[in-house]
């Protein structure tokens, strides 16, 4: 069975979270300064923000949250896929490993996260169903962000990075 | 009340007093809104004067359309947009709000080919933003800049 060459460069959820907390503090400090200048009626303005309404300033800084959400979901996907490959290579020790091996033999590296891996987890581990369901909800946001947000989303998009961190952590714990 | 509680009460009073001062808590938002609405009215009147000739010639019609704006601190209010109609093409001067960075208010000029930003500064001086990078450049709003902006945002 041909094996995927693993880079070992994937980020963990906690690495992404630490980065976000640090950047978020810097970002909030800048946003607070801009809001105070605006409310004080100051005409001095960073060209980037000139003419922006408060709502537009908020949207500007919301980008950090959205990019972090994408990074958290990517980190979670990497963890789930590496776990899948390790179980598939082993192919024994649990019913899920046996199914993963069959899946890998059939699909190879084209195995799909949602339809194949997560679906298999819901069949083998009832306790993971709720966590998988929550993760699937956030995956819709991941696809929307990763594909450039060009369509009007008809699903929940108001996740915070904290929501996504919890959802991803719960799933990884549930399939551990 | 213990001494510790008295100190905490006093500290809380100072903390929130300083916060209120920093957050613009004493700003008279209703007065700002009234000044903003008057400023937009003055802009629209100036536009009517600048475009009186094409209106008189029957090439252009100018009308108003109500718009609801919701702004933090100010709340929800009604304000008119100014609509220019030339045949089947429209260009709209749409008030965006009072609370904008670096100015006292903003009106967007929205056409089929693009948008321009108009800002008002103290003294009721309206200007058109012509560049944002590397530096912000705002030119005075006059007959020439109005016409150039309309040419930019409307069909050729």
Short mmCIF file of C-alpha atoms in Angstrom, two decimals:
data_model
loop_
_atom_site.label_atom_id
_atom_site.label_comp_id
_atom_site.label_asym_id
_atom_site.label_seq_id
_atom_site.Cartn_x
_atom_site.Cartn_y
_atom_site.Cartn_z
CA UNK A 1 0.00 0.00 0.00
CA UNK A 2 1.53 3.27 -1.12
CA UNK A 3 1.88 5.69 1.76
CA UNK A 4 1.37 9.44 1.83
CA UNK A 5 4.58 11.32 2.59
CA UNK A 6 3.75 13.25 5.76
CA UNK A 7 5.45 16.64 6.17
CA UNK A 8 5.17 16.89 9.94
CA UNK A 9 4.62 20.61 9.41
CA UNK A 10 0.95 20.69 10.31
CA UNK A 11 -0.10 23.20 12.96
CA UNK A 12 -1.85 22.17 16.15
CA UNK A 13 -5.01 23.89 17.36
CA UNK A 14 -3.13 25.29 20.35
CA UNK A 15 -0.39 26.78 18.11
CA UNK A 16 -3.01 28.56 16.01
CA UNK A 17 -4.84 29.71 19.14
CA UNK A 18 -1.71 31.18 20.75
CA UNK A 19 -0.93 33.08 17.54
CA UNK A 20 -4.49 34.39 17.41
CA UNK A 21 -4.52 35.59 21.03
CA UNK A 22 -1.29 37.52 20.48
CA UNK A 23 -2.39 39.07 17.18
CA UNK A 24 -5.83 39.79 18.56
CA UNK A 25 -4.39 41.86 21.41
CA UNK A 26 -2.38 43.96 18.97
CA UNK A 27 -5.37 44.30 16.71
CA UNK A 28 -7.77 45.27 19.48
CA UNK A 29 -5.34 47.89 20.69
CA UNK A 30 -5.17 49.45 17.20
CA UNK A 31 -8.94 49.26 16.79
CA UNK A 32 -9.51 50.90 20.16
CA UNK A 33 -7.15 53.75 19.23
CA UNK A 34 -8.97 54.35 15.94
CA UNK A 35 -12.37 54.37 17.63
CA UNK A 36 -11.16 56.83 20.26
CA UNK A 37 -9.70 59.14 17.61
CA UNK A 38 -12.96 58.99 15.69
CA UNK A 39 -15.09 59.77 18.73
CA UNK A 40 -12.76 62.61 19.69
CA UNK A 41 -13.38 64.12 16.25
CA UNK A 42 -9.72 63.81 15.29
CA UNK A 43 -9.04 64.46 11.62
CA UNK A 44 -5.70 62.69 11.77
CA UNK A 45 -6.21 59.30 10.23
CA UNK A 46 -4.23 56.38 8.96
CA UNK A 47 -4.89 56.34 5.18
CA UNK A 48 -6.02 52.73 5.44
CA UNK A 49 -8.97 53.74 7.59
CA UNK A 50 -9.76 57.17 6.20
CA UNK A 51 -13.48 57.56 5.51
CA UNK A 52 -14.41 54.22 7.06
CA UNK A 53 -17.49 54.02 9.25
CA UNK A 54 -17.29 52.32 12.64
CA UNK A 55 -18.95 49.28 11.09
CA UNK A 56 -16.34 49.16 8.32
CA UNK A 57 -13.55 49.48 10.90
CA UNK A 58 -15.06 46.51 12.75
CA UNK A 59 -15.25 44.52 9.51
CA UNK A 60 -11.61 45.33 8.77
CA UNK A 61 -10.52 43.84 12.09
CA UNK A 62 -12.96 40.91 11.77
CA UNK A 63 -10.68 39.60 9.03
CA UNK A 64 -8.26 38.32 11.66
CA UNK A 65 -11.07 36.23 13.15
CA UNK A 66 -12.07 34.79 9.78
CA UNK A 67 -8.51 33.89 8.80
CA UNK A 68 -7.96 32.30 12.21
CA UNK A 69 -11.15 30.27 11.79
CA UNK A 70 -9.84 29.02 8.45
CA UNK A 71 -6.48 28.15 10.02
CA UNK A 72 -8.14 26.33 12.95
CA UNK A 73 -10.30 24.26 10.63
CA UNK A 74 -7.28 23.47 8.43
CA UNK A 75 -5.32 22.38 11.52
CA UNK A 76 -8.21 20.18 12.60
CA UNK A 77 -8.47 18.64 9.13
CA UNK A 78 -4.75 17.85 9.17
CA UNK A 79 -5.04 16.18 12.58
CA UNK A 80 -8.04 14.12 11.46
CA UNK A 81 -6.35 13.06 8.22
CA UNK A 82 -3.04 12.12 9.88
CA UNK A 83 -4.98 10.09 12.44
CA UNK A 84 -6.90 8.46 9.57
CA UNK A 85 -3.70 7.52 7.74
CA UNK A 86 -2.05 6.12 10.85
CA UNK A 87 -5.07 3.93 11.58
CA UNK A 88 -5.39 2.90 7.93
CA UNK A 89 -1.73 1.86 7.75
CA UNK A 90 -2.13 -0.16 10.95
CA UNK A 91 -5.45 -1.61 9.76
CA UNK A 92 -6.20 -3.50 12.94
CA UNK A 93 -6.80 -3.07 16.64
CA UNK A 94 -10.23 -1.50 16.18
CA UNK A 95 -13.19 -1.73 13.82
CA UNK A 96 -12.63 1.85 12.69
CA UNK A 97 -9.02 1.04 11.72
CA UNK A 98 -10.24 -1.91 9.65
CA UNK A 99 -12.75 0.30 7.83
CA UNK A 100 -10.17 3.06 7.35
CA UNK A 101 -7.80 0.57 5.76
CA UNK A 102 -10.52 -0.57 3.33
CA UNK A 103 -11.34 3.04 2.60
CA UNK A 104 -7.73 3.92 1.96
CA UNK A 105 -7.25 0.94 -0.34
CA UNK A 106 -10.30 2.01 -2.34
CA UNK A 107 -9.89 5.80 -2.36
CA UNK A 108 -6.16 6.24 -1.86
CA UNK A 109 -5.12 9.83 -1.20
CA UNK A 110 -8.45 11.05 -2.62
CA UNK A 111 -10.30 10.06 0.51
CA UNK A 112 -12.76 12.81 1.49
CA UNK A 113 -12.81 14.35 4.94
CA UNK A 114 -16.55 14.63 5.39
CA UNK A 115 -18.17 11.87 3.33
CA UNK A 116 -15.52 9.25 4.09
CA UNK A 117 -13.58 9.90 7.29
CA UNK A 118 -16.16 11.73 9.42
CA UNK A 119 -18.95 9.49 8.18
CA UNK A 120 -16.97 6.44 9.24
CA UNK A 121 -16.42 7.93 12.67
CA UNK A 122 -20.16 8.49 13.16
CA UNK A 123 -20.80 4.82 12.35
CA UNK A 124 -18.20 3.51 14.75
CA UNK A 125 -18.37 5.97 17.63
CA UNK A 126 -21.85 7.10 18.63
CA UNK A 127 -20.40 9.49 21.21
CA UNK A 128 -18.65 11.40 18.42
CA UNK A 129 -21.84 12.10 16.45
CA UNK A 130 -22.65 15.38 18.11
CA UNK A 131 -19.06 16.62 17.75
CA UNK A 132 -19.01 15.58 14.07
CA UNK A 133 -22.31 17.36 13.49
CA UNK A 134 -20.97 20.59 15.01
CA UNK A 135 -17.78 20.28 12.99
CA UNK A 136 -19.74 19.77 9.77
CA UNK A 137 -21.56 23.04 10.45
CA UNK A 138 -18.25 24.87 10.75
CA UNK A 139 -16.90 23.11 7.64
CA UNK A 140 -19.45 24.97 5.53
CA UNK A 141 -17.85 28.20 6.71
CA UNK A 142 -14.42 26.75 5.95
CA UNK A 143 -15.43 25.99 2.34
CA UNK A 144 -16.95 29.45 1.93
CA UNK A 145 -13.77 31.13 3.22
CA UNK A 146 -11.39 28.85 1.33
CA UNK A 147 -13.19 29.40 -1.98
CA UNK A 148 -13.20 33.18 -1.76
CA UNK A 149 -16.68 33.89 -0.28
CA UNK A 150 -18.16 34.55 -3.72
CA UNK A 151 -21.62 33.12 -2.99
CA UNK A 152 -24.20 34.32 -0.48
CA UNK A 153 -23.95 31.95 2.48
CA UNK A 154 -27.20 30.29 3.58
CA UNK A 155 -25.63 28.83 6.68
CA UNK A 156 -24.34 30.08 9.98
CA UNK A 157 -21.28 32.31 9.55
CA UNK A 158 -21.18 34.13 12.86
CA UNK A 159 -18.71 31.74 14.49
CA UNK A 160 -15.99 33.26 16.62
CA UNK A 161 -12.49 31.75 16.67
CA UNK A 162 -13.31 30.56 20.21
CA UNK A 163 -16.41 28.71 18.93
CA UNK A 164 -14.38 27.00 16.23
CA UNK A 165 -11.53 26.15 18.62
CA UNK A 166 -14.05 24.44 20.94
CA UNK A 167 -15.79 22.61 18.08
CA UNK A 168 -12.50 21.34 16.64
CA UNK A 169 -11.11 20.39 20.07
CA UNK A 170 -14.28 18.49 20.94
CA UNK A 171 -14.08 16.52 17.71
CA UNK A 172 -10.42 15.64 18.14
CA UNK A 173 -11.12 14.54 21.71
CA UNK A 174 -14.11 12.48 20.58
CA UNK A 175 -12.09 10.50 18.02
CA UNK A 176 -8.98 10.17 20.16
CA UNK B 1 -19.20 49.65 54.49
CA UNK B 2 -15.64 48.52 55.25
CA UNK B 3 -12.62 50.63 54.34
CA UNK B 4 -11.79 48.17 51.56
CA UNK B 5 -15.29 48.53 50.12
CA UNK B 6 -15.06 52.32 50.32
CA UNK B 7 -11.78 52.27 48.40
CA UNK B 8 -13.33 49.91 45.81
CA UNK B 9 -16.33 52.21 45.42
CA UNK B 10 -14.12 55.24 44.93
CA UNK B 11 -11.88 53.38 42.48
CA UNK B 12 -14.90 52.23 40.49
CA UNK B 13 -16.19 55.82 40.33
CA UNK B 14 -12.84 57.07 39.00
CA UNK B 15 -12.50 54.13 36.60
CA UNK B 16 -15.89 54.68 34.99
CA UNK B 17 -15.52 58.46 34.99
CA UNK B 18 -12.24 58.13 33.06
CA UNK B 19 -13.80 55.57 30.73
CA UNK B 20 -16.79 57.80 30.03
CA UNK B 21 -14.47 60.70 29.20
CA UNK B 22 -12.40 58.50 26.85
CA UNK B 23 -15.41 56.95 25.15
CA UNK B 24 -17.01 60.23 24.22
CA UNK B 25 -19.80 59.75 26.73
CA UNK B 26 -20.55 63.47 26.91
CA UNK B 27 -20.93 63.94 23.17
CA UNK B 28 -24.30 65.38 22.23
CA UNK B 29 -25.15 62.90 19.49
CA UNK B 30 -28.51 64.48 18.69
CA UNK B 31 -26.77 67.82 18.03
CA UNK B 32 -24.18 66.05 15.86
CA UNK B 33 -26.94 64.31 13.94
CA UNK B 34 -28.79 67.60 13.38
CA UNK B 35 -25.58 69.22 12.11
CA UNK B 36 -24.95 66.23 9.84
CA UNK B 37 -28.44 66.29 8.33
CA UNK B 38 -28.09 70.05 7.73
CA UNK B 39 -24.70 69.51 6.15
CA UNK B 40 -26.10 66.87 3.76
CA UNK B 41 -28.98 69.21 2.90
CA UNK B 42 -26.48 71.94 2.07
CA UNK B 43 -24.51 69.52 -0.13
CA UNK B 44 -27.64 68.46 -1.99
CA UNK B 45 -28.64 72.08 -2.52
CA UNK B 46 -25.17 72.83 -3.91
CA UNK B 47 -25.45 69.86 -6.29
CA UNK B 48 -28.85 71.13 -7.47
CA UNK B 49 -27.33 74.54 -8.16
CA UNK B 50 -24.33 73.07 -10.00
CA UNK B 51 -26.60 70.90 -12.15
CA UNK B 52 -29.35 73.45 -12.72
CA UNK B 53 -28.50 73.87 -16.42
CA UNK B 54 -28.89 70.20 -17.51
CA UNK B 55 -32.03 69.96 -15.37
CA UNK B 56 -33.46 73.05 -17.08
CA UNK B 57 -32.54 71.58 -20.47
CA UNK B 58 -34.51 68.44 -19.62
CA UNK B 59 -31.49 66.11 -19.81
CA UNK B 60 -31.34 65.35 -16.11
CA UNK B 61 -33.87 64.84 -13.34
CA UNK B 62 -33.02 65.07 -9.67
CA UNK B 63 -35.17 63.44 -7.01
CA UNK B 64 -34.94 62.22 -3.45
CA UNK B 65 -35.36 58.81 -1.93
CA UNK B 66 -35.59 58.13 1.82
CA UNK B 67 -32.94 55.96 3.43
CA UNK B 68 -32.64 54.55 6.94
CA UNK B 69 -29.22 54.75 8.54
CA UNK B 70 -28.30 52.92 11.75
CA UNK B 71 -25.18 54.14 13.48
CA UNK B 72 -23.53 53.21 16.73
CA UNK B 73 -24.15 55.93 19.38
CA UNK B 74 -26.49 57.86 17.06
CA UNK B 75 -29.12 55.18 16.55
CA UNK B 76 -31.56 54.80 13.66
CA UNK B 77 -32.56 57.83 11.61
CA UNK B 78 -34.07 58.74 8.26
CA UNK B 79 -32.15 60.77 5.73
CA UNK B 80 -32.66 61.34 2.02
CA UNK B 81 -30.52 60.14 -0.86
CA UNK B 82 -30.21 62.37 -3.89
CA UNK B 83 -30.92 60.53 -7.12
CA UNK B 84 -29.73 61.77 -10.51
CA UNK B 85 -31.53 60.20 -13.44
CA UNK B 86 -30.31 60.50 -17.03
CA UNK B 87 -32.45 58.39 -19.33
CA UNK B 88 -32.23 54.87 -17.89
CA UNK B 89 -29.08 55.54 -15.89
CA UNK B 90 -28.91 56.57 -12.25
CA UNK B 91 -26.27 57.97 -9.97
CA UNK B 92 -27.04 58.25 -6.26
CA UNK B 93 -25.57 60.43 -3.53
CA UNK B 94 -26.10 58.18 -0.52
CA UNK B 95 -25.35 59.45 3.02
CA UNK B 96 -23.26 56.85 4.84
CA UNK B 97 -22.96 58.29 8.32
CA UNK B 98 -21.51 60.71 10.83
CA UNK B 99 -18.99 58.45 12.51
CA UNK B 100 -16.24 58.07 9.94
CA UNK B 101 -12.50 58.08 10.41
CA UNK B 102 -10.81 61.41 9.64
CA UNK B 103 -13.98 63.35 8.76
CA UNK B 104 -17.29 64.55 10.18
CA UNK B 105 -19.45 62.55 7.79
CA UNK B 106 -19.50 60.70 4.49
CA UNK B 107 -21.70 60.52 1.43
CA UNK B 108 -21.08 57.90 -1.25
CA UNK B 109 -21.63 58.72 -4.90
CA UNK B 110 -22.72 55.43 -6.45
CA UNK B 111 -22.89 54.99 -10.21
CA UNK B 112 -23.03 52.01 -12.53
CA UNK B 113 -19.29 52.09 -13.17
CA UNK B 114 -18.00 52.85 -9.71
CA UNK B 115 -18.20 54.81 -6.51
CA UNK B 116 -16.67 57.97 -5.13
CA UNK B 117 -16.45 59.08 -1.54
CA UNK B 118 -17.41 62.56 -0.39
CA UNK B 119 -16.43 63.65 3.09
CA UNK B 120 -17.32 66.69 5.14
CA UNK B 121 -14.86 68.40 7.41
CA UNK B 122 -15.34 71.06 10.08
CA UNK B 123 -16.71 74.29 8.67
CA UNK B 124 -19.05 72.33 6.40
CA UNK B 125 -16.30 71.92 3.82
CA UNK B 126 -17.18 69.06 1.48
CA UNK B 127 -14.46 67.27 -0.43
CA UNK B 128 -14.04 64.31 -2.76
CA UNK B 129 -11.53 61.59 -1.96
CA UNK B 130 -9.36 61.09 -5.04
CA UNK B 131 -6.72 58.79 -3.57
CA UNK B 132 -6.09 56.83 -0.39
CA UNK B 133 -2.64 55.45 -1.02
CA UNK B 134 0.10 56.22 -0.17
CA UNK B 135 -1.57 59.31 1.29
CA UNK B 136 -5.13 60.47 1.49
CA UNK B 137 -5.91 63.17 -1.05
CA UNK B 138 -9.16 65.08 -0.82
CA UNK B 139 -10.01 67.80 -3.31
CA UNK B 140 -12.63 70.48 -2.69
CA UNK B 141 -16.13 69.77 -3.90
CA UNK B 142 -16.92 72.21 -6.71
CA UNK B 143 -18.47 72.24 -10.18
CA UNK B 144 -15.36 70.75 -11.78
CA UNK B 145 -14.77 67.96 -9.26
CA UNK B 146 -18.48 67.09 -9.26
CA UNK B 147 -18.50 66.72 -13.04
CA UNK B 148 -15.30 64.68 -13.06
CA UNK B 149 -16.70 62.37 -10.40
CA UNK B 150 -19.93 61.88 -12.30
CA UNK B 151 -17.97 61.07 -15.46
CA UNK B 152 -15.96 58.51 -13.49
CA UNK B 153 -18.90 56.64 -12.03
CA UNK B 154 -21.39 56.88 -14.91
CA UNK B 155 -21.40 55.09 -18.25
CA UNK B 156 -19.12 56.63 -20.89
#
